[in-house]
Amino acid sequence: HEVGEHEARPFFVMEYLKGQSLKELVDEGHLPVAQVLGIIHQVCDGLSAVHAAGIVHGDIKPSNVHIGDQGRIKILDFGIAKPKGTERQELSGSTFGTISYMSPEQINGEEVSFASDLFSLGVVMYEALTGRRPFVGDYEAAILYSIVNDTPPAMRTLRADIPVGVEDAVNRLLQKQPSGRYSSAAEFKADLLRKCGERSDAKPARFRNRLTRLKYSVALALLAVLIVIVLYNRSQKDNEERVVEQTLVVVPFENLGSAEESYFADGMTDAFITNLARCEGLRVISRASSMHYKSSGKDFLEFGRELGASHALTGSVHWERDSAASIVRVNAELVQLSDGVDLWADSYERTLDRIFAIQSEIAREVTGNLMVRVSDRSRSATAPTGDLDAYDFYLRGNSYFNRSWDQGDILLAIEMYRKALARDSLFALAYAMLARCHASLYWEHYDRSAERKSSARQAAAKAVKLQPALAEGHLALGYCHYHCDLEYGMALTEFQLALTAEPNNSDLHNAVAAVKRRQGDLVASVENFKRALELDPLSHLKAFDVALTYGMMRDVQNARKYVDMAISLAPDWPLSYVYDAWMHIVSDGDAAAARAAVAEANGRCNLNELPYYWWLGRIIERDCDRSLRNMSPGNDTVAYFLHKAQLCRLVNREAAQRAYADSASALLERDTQYGQSDARRQSYLGLAYANLGRLDSAISYGRRAVELLPTTVDAFDAPFLVVNFAEILMMAGELDSAVEQLEHLMSIPGFVSPAYFRLDPLWNPLRDHPRFARLMTTS
């Protein structure tokens, strides 16, 4: 009825409603089928009007269905409703939907449509008729997993008097794919009426008149539109007035102690970033980008502006270990970057056991001065451990884990986290990071043993059990599902749970994007990678991931844009140059441009250790002998031997070919930790045996690899196994089958093209094959 403001605080005046919610009715017990149908018919009328106005409600549930004294139904709580197709952040910073009633597409972070409201309506109707929800679990992750993957119990096994037609209609609403549901609420209602008949007891008498129903529907739609417009305009106004107030960079706190204690200052910086990133309406630049300041040599004002930040939190840390009480001194200041004005500054001197209190106090001062809302989760945050020595080991572990992907650093991190847990066996954060270390060792192929995978799972499960709401715990558990078992649905469920706690966590968006890419959902993947890059704008890795994903989509223009960004952010990182050159090969077959791109790396980095460069080199390098001389093993000795064997085969050096292939097979046969379920090992063995002339075994292993990891399961890595299998089949003289594999590669997203097939000498034995000729000329 009114929207106003009093003493700088907004208020709404809304209608007072008598009656009760559908939730209260359901909680009271067994509802007659006819009464439920009458309620649902009215809800359909309301949703039809709302959807006609172009609005998705987003939170249909029993508590939002109000039943007045005369049986009149109203749909409540349009607080998170949004115009279809808009980004949900424009309207609300809160969780979009209520877990038990969410649609699968809401859980997976996909665009919601009117069909999402219909799924939620199906959950409501199932619960109203049976007295229980269709998707249940002991904890949030289990409920989300059930919604995405499970089929609910048949309704008529729970209540025999439910008409068959009603059960069929609800089942259609609960289809996992939006396309499987009704096209509209009106279609659903019409189908119910056809199956159950226009029975008088199925509708309250007050709503028998169609004109009356229409008036109420129009009024409901106008109310919904008014609320959404007010919320949207207020949000837009706030965004326009305060856009520069909502981005913060935490400049790495200066270590005033010994050089050995730099990890402690970095740990304090991480704590401020984590605490502040939980605040609603505040975009916090990620750790990876903020840490660039330490080596940039730039003034933090200049650095912060380059990152697009409006404010910076900066300061220093000094830990006096020698004092009897172990004193920590922290100086902190909040600076407005537009003019360099200090908004707030203070100094803290506390004993070490008050370190977490300092972190909380500074976070409160920052949020107070920026006037951003502190979430309930942030208010209730507790100290991660009561043992300061455990915390010290934890910070040391983080320092090693964040340093690189190298096996040595990961093992050192594991040692530190284990020492932390020896001091405090209830330290959930340490368990979460320990799990990520184990999963990383498995994923990076440093240790593919069952024991390593089990260690990752156990540590992640322990973290979540100790603190069920801990975002880091769900992130770790998600990585275990993803890296150890390729269980994408369960991984996304965990990542989504973590995102509800930390929606501005760059690593979480990156994790979602990586899983989406392996699922082949490249549009969702690239959007999440771009969001991760926005939050971590100095990460060459995140820029490169955007470029890779566009490349898979064969969008070369955007791929080049982001690979150029990756090169500018890390000129000494070799893979960007190789990928830049590869884009010239797949787009227009320009080998000269590819050579020029590679030449840009000269003096900056060494490409000769990269397997991807070896692949590129056989196409653009005119001197095969030089390529053989310049190759160096790097981290993958088996791949090195196989590529040497391949090059020798291309120049007809059979003895050398067999020698290199024999070396590769010896390493593979000796390393039994991978077992028979590792697709990459099977593919490598196939290539080794093919080069040795053991063709039957080669084909068997190559086929086993693509069966273990088909492109339908992994859209990112599996295509490389298909390439290997095609090469094996070609060496075995199975040319039709080899071309069939290449045709499959052209039918899916990936990194091959007609231009590539024309240039790569690897495929010379197929040049006269008519189907391969068509591949080389496909538009």
CSV table of N, CA and C in Angstrom, one decimal, residues 304-353:
chain,number,residue,atom,x,y,z
A,304,GLY,N,45.3,-0.9,-6.2
A,304,GLY,CA,43.9,-1.1,-6.0
A,304,GLY,C,43.0,-0.6,-7.1
A,305,ARG,N,43.4,0.6,-7.6
A,305,ARG,CA,42.6,1.1,-8.7
A,305,ARG,C,42.7,0.3,-9.9
A,306,GLU,N,43.9,-0.3,-10.2
A,306,GLU,CA,44.0,-1.2,-11.4
A,306,GLU,C,43.1,-2.4,-11.2
A,307,LEU,N,42.9,-2.9,-10.0
A,307,LEU,CA,42.0,-4.0,-9.8
A,307,LEU,C,40.5,-3.6,-9.8
A,308,GLY,N,40.2,-2.4,-10.0
A,308,GLY,CA,38.8,-1.9,-10.0
A,308,GLY,C,38.2,-1.8,-8.6
A,309,ALA,N,39.1,-1.7,-7.6
A,309,ALA,CA,38.6,-1.6,-6.2
A,309,ALA,C,38.3,-0.1,-5.9
A,310,SER,N,37.4,0.1,-5.0
A,310,SER,CA,37.1,1.4,-4.5
A,310,SER,C,37.7,1.7,-3.2
A,311,HIS,N,38.0,0.6,-2.4
A,311,HIS,CA,38.6,0.8,-1.1
A,311,HIS,C,39.7,-0.3,-0.9
A,312,ALA,N,40.6,0.0,0.0
A,312,ALA,CA,41.7,-0.9,0.3
A,312,ALA,C,41.8,-1.0,1.8
A,313,LEU,N,42.0,-2.2,2.3
A,313,LEU,CA,42.4,-2.5,3.7
A,313,LEU,C,43.9,-2.8,3.7
A,314,THR,N,44.7,-2.1,4.4
A,314,THR,CA,46.1,-2.3,4.4
A,314,THR,C,46.6,-2.2,5.8
A,315,GLY,N,47.8,-2.7,6.0
A,315,GLY,CA,48.4,-2.6,7.4
A,315,GLY,C,49.6,-3.5,7.6
A,316,SER,N,50.0,-3.7,8.8
A,316,SER,CA,51.2,-4.5,9.1
A,316,SER,C,50.9,-5.4,10.3
A,317,VAL,N,51.8,-6.4,10.4
A,317,VAL,CA,51.7,-7.4,11.5
A,317,VAL,C,53.1,-7.7,12.1
A,318,HIS,N,53.1,-7.7,13.4
A,318,HIS,CA,54.4,-8.1,14.1
A,318,HIS,C,54.1,-9.0,15.2
A,319,TRP,N,54.7,-10.2,15.1
A,319,TRP,CA,54.5,-11.2,16.2
A,319,TRP,C,55.8,-11.2,17.0
A,320,GLU,N,55.7,-10.8,18.2
A,320,GLU,CA,56.8,-10.8,19.1
A,320,GLU,C,56.9,-12.2,19.9
A,321,ARG,N,57.5,-13.1,19.2
A,321,ARG,CA,57.6,-14.4,19.8
A,321,ARG,C,58.4,-14.5,21.1
A,322,ASP,N,59.4,-13.6,21.2
A,322,ASP,CA,60.4,-13.6,22.3
A,322,ASP,C,59.7,-13.2,23.6
A,323,SER,N,58.7,-12.4,23.6
A,323,SER,CA,58.1,-11.9,24.8
A,323,SER,C,57.4,-13.0,25.5
A,324,ALA,N,57.3,-12.9,26.8
A,324,ALA,CA,56.7,-13.9,27.7
A,324,ALA,C,55.3,-14.3,27.3
A,325,ALA,N,54.5,-13.2,26.9
A,325,ALA,CA,53.1,-13.4,26.6
A,325,ALA,C,52.9,-13.7,25.1
A,326,SER,N,53.9,-13.6,24.3
A,326,SER,CA,53.8,-13.8,22.8
A,326,SER,C,52.7,-12.7,22.3
A,327,ILE,N,53.2,-11.5,22.0
A,327,ILE,CA,52.4,-10.4,21.7
A,327,ILE,C,52.3,-10.3,20.2
A,328,VAL,N,51.0,-10.0,19.7
A,328,VAL,CA,50.8,-9.7,18.3
A,328,VAL,C,50.4,-8.2,18.1
A,329,ARG,N,51.1,-7.5,17.3
A,329,ARG,CA,50.7,-6.1,17.0
A,329,ARG,C,50.2,-6.0,15.6
A,330,VAL,N,49.1,-5.4,15.4
A,330,VAL,CA,48.5,-5.2,14.1
A,330,VAL,C,48.1,-3.7,13.9
A,331,ASN,N,48.6,-3.1,12.9
A,331,ASN,CA,48.1,-1.8,12.4
A,331,ASN,C,47.3,-2.0,11.2
A,332,ALA,N,46.1,-1.3,11.1
A,332,ALA,CA,45.2,-1.5,10.0
A,332,ALA,C,44.6,-0.1,9.6
A,333,GLU,N,44.4,0.1,8.3
A,333,GLU,CA,43.7,1.3,7.9
A,333,GLU,C,42.8,1.0,6.7
A,334,LEU,N,41.7,1.6,6.6
A,334,LEU,CA,40.8,1.5,5.5
A,334,LEU,C,40.9,2.8,4.7
A,335,VAL,N,41.3,2.6,3.4
A,335,VAL,CA,41.5,3.8,2.5
A,335,VAL,C,40.5,3.9,1.4
A,336,GLN,N,40.0,5.1,1.1
A,336,GLN,CA,39.2,5.3,0.0
A,336,GLN,C,40.1,5.6,-1.2
A,337,LEU,N,40.0,4.8,-2.2
A,337,LEU,CA,41.0,4.8,-3.3
A,337,LEU,C,40.8,6.0,-4.3
A,338,SER,N,39.6,6.5,-4.3
A,338,SER,CA,39.3,7.6,-5.3
A,338,SER,C,40.1,8.9,-4.9
A,339,ASP,N,40.4,9.1,-3.6
A,339,ASP,CA,41.1,10.3,-3.2
A,339,ASP,C,42.2,10.0,-2.2
A,340,GLY,N,42.4,8.7,-1.8
A,340,GLY,CA,43.4,8.4,-0.9
A,340,GLY,C,43.1,8.7,0.6
A,341,VAL,N,41.9,9.1,0.9
A,341,VAL,CA,41.5,9.5,2.3
A,341,VAL,C,41.4,8.2,3.1
A,342,ASP,N,41.9,8.3,4.4
A,342,ASP,CA,41.7,7.3,5.4
A,342,ASP,C,40.4,7.4,6.0
A,343,LEU,N,39.6,6.3,5.8
A,343,LEU,CA,38.2,6.3,6.4
A,343,LEU,C,38.3,5.8,7.9
A,344,TRP,N,39.3,5.0,8.1
A,344,TRP,CA,39.5,4.5,9.5
A,344,TRP,C,40.9,3.9,9.6
A,345,ALA,N,41.4,4.0,10.8
A,345,ALA,CA,42.7,3.4,11.1
A,345,ALA,C,42.8,3.1,12.6
A,346,ASP,N,43.5,2.1,13.0
A,346,ASP,CA,43.6,1.7,14.4
A,346,ASP,C,44.8,0.8,14.6
A,347,SER,N,45.2,0.7,15.8
A,347,SER,CA,46.3,-0.2,16.2
A,347,SER,C,45.8,-1.2,17.3
A,348,TYR,N,46.3,-2.4,17.2
A,348,TYR,CA,45.9,-3.4,18.1
A,348,TYR,C,47.2,-4.1,18.7
A,349,GLU,N,47.1,-4.3,20.0
A,349,GLU,CA,48.2,-5.1,20.6
A,349,GLU,C,47.6,-6.1,21.6
A,350,ARG,N,47.7,-7.3,21.2
A,350,ARG,CA,47.0,-8.4,22.0
A,350,ARG,C,47.9,-9.5,22.2
A,351,THR,N,47.6,-10.3,23.2
A,351,THR,CA,48.4,-11.6,23.3
A,351,THR,C,47.9,-12.5,22.2
A,352,LEU,N,48.7,-13.5,21.8
A,352,LEU,CA,48.5,-14.3,20.7
A,352,LEU,C,47.1,-15.0,20.8
A,353,ASP,N,46.7,-15.3,22.0
A,353,ASP,CA,45.4,-16.1,22.2
A,353,ASP,C,44.2,-15.2,21.8
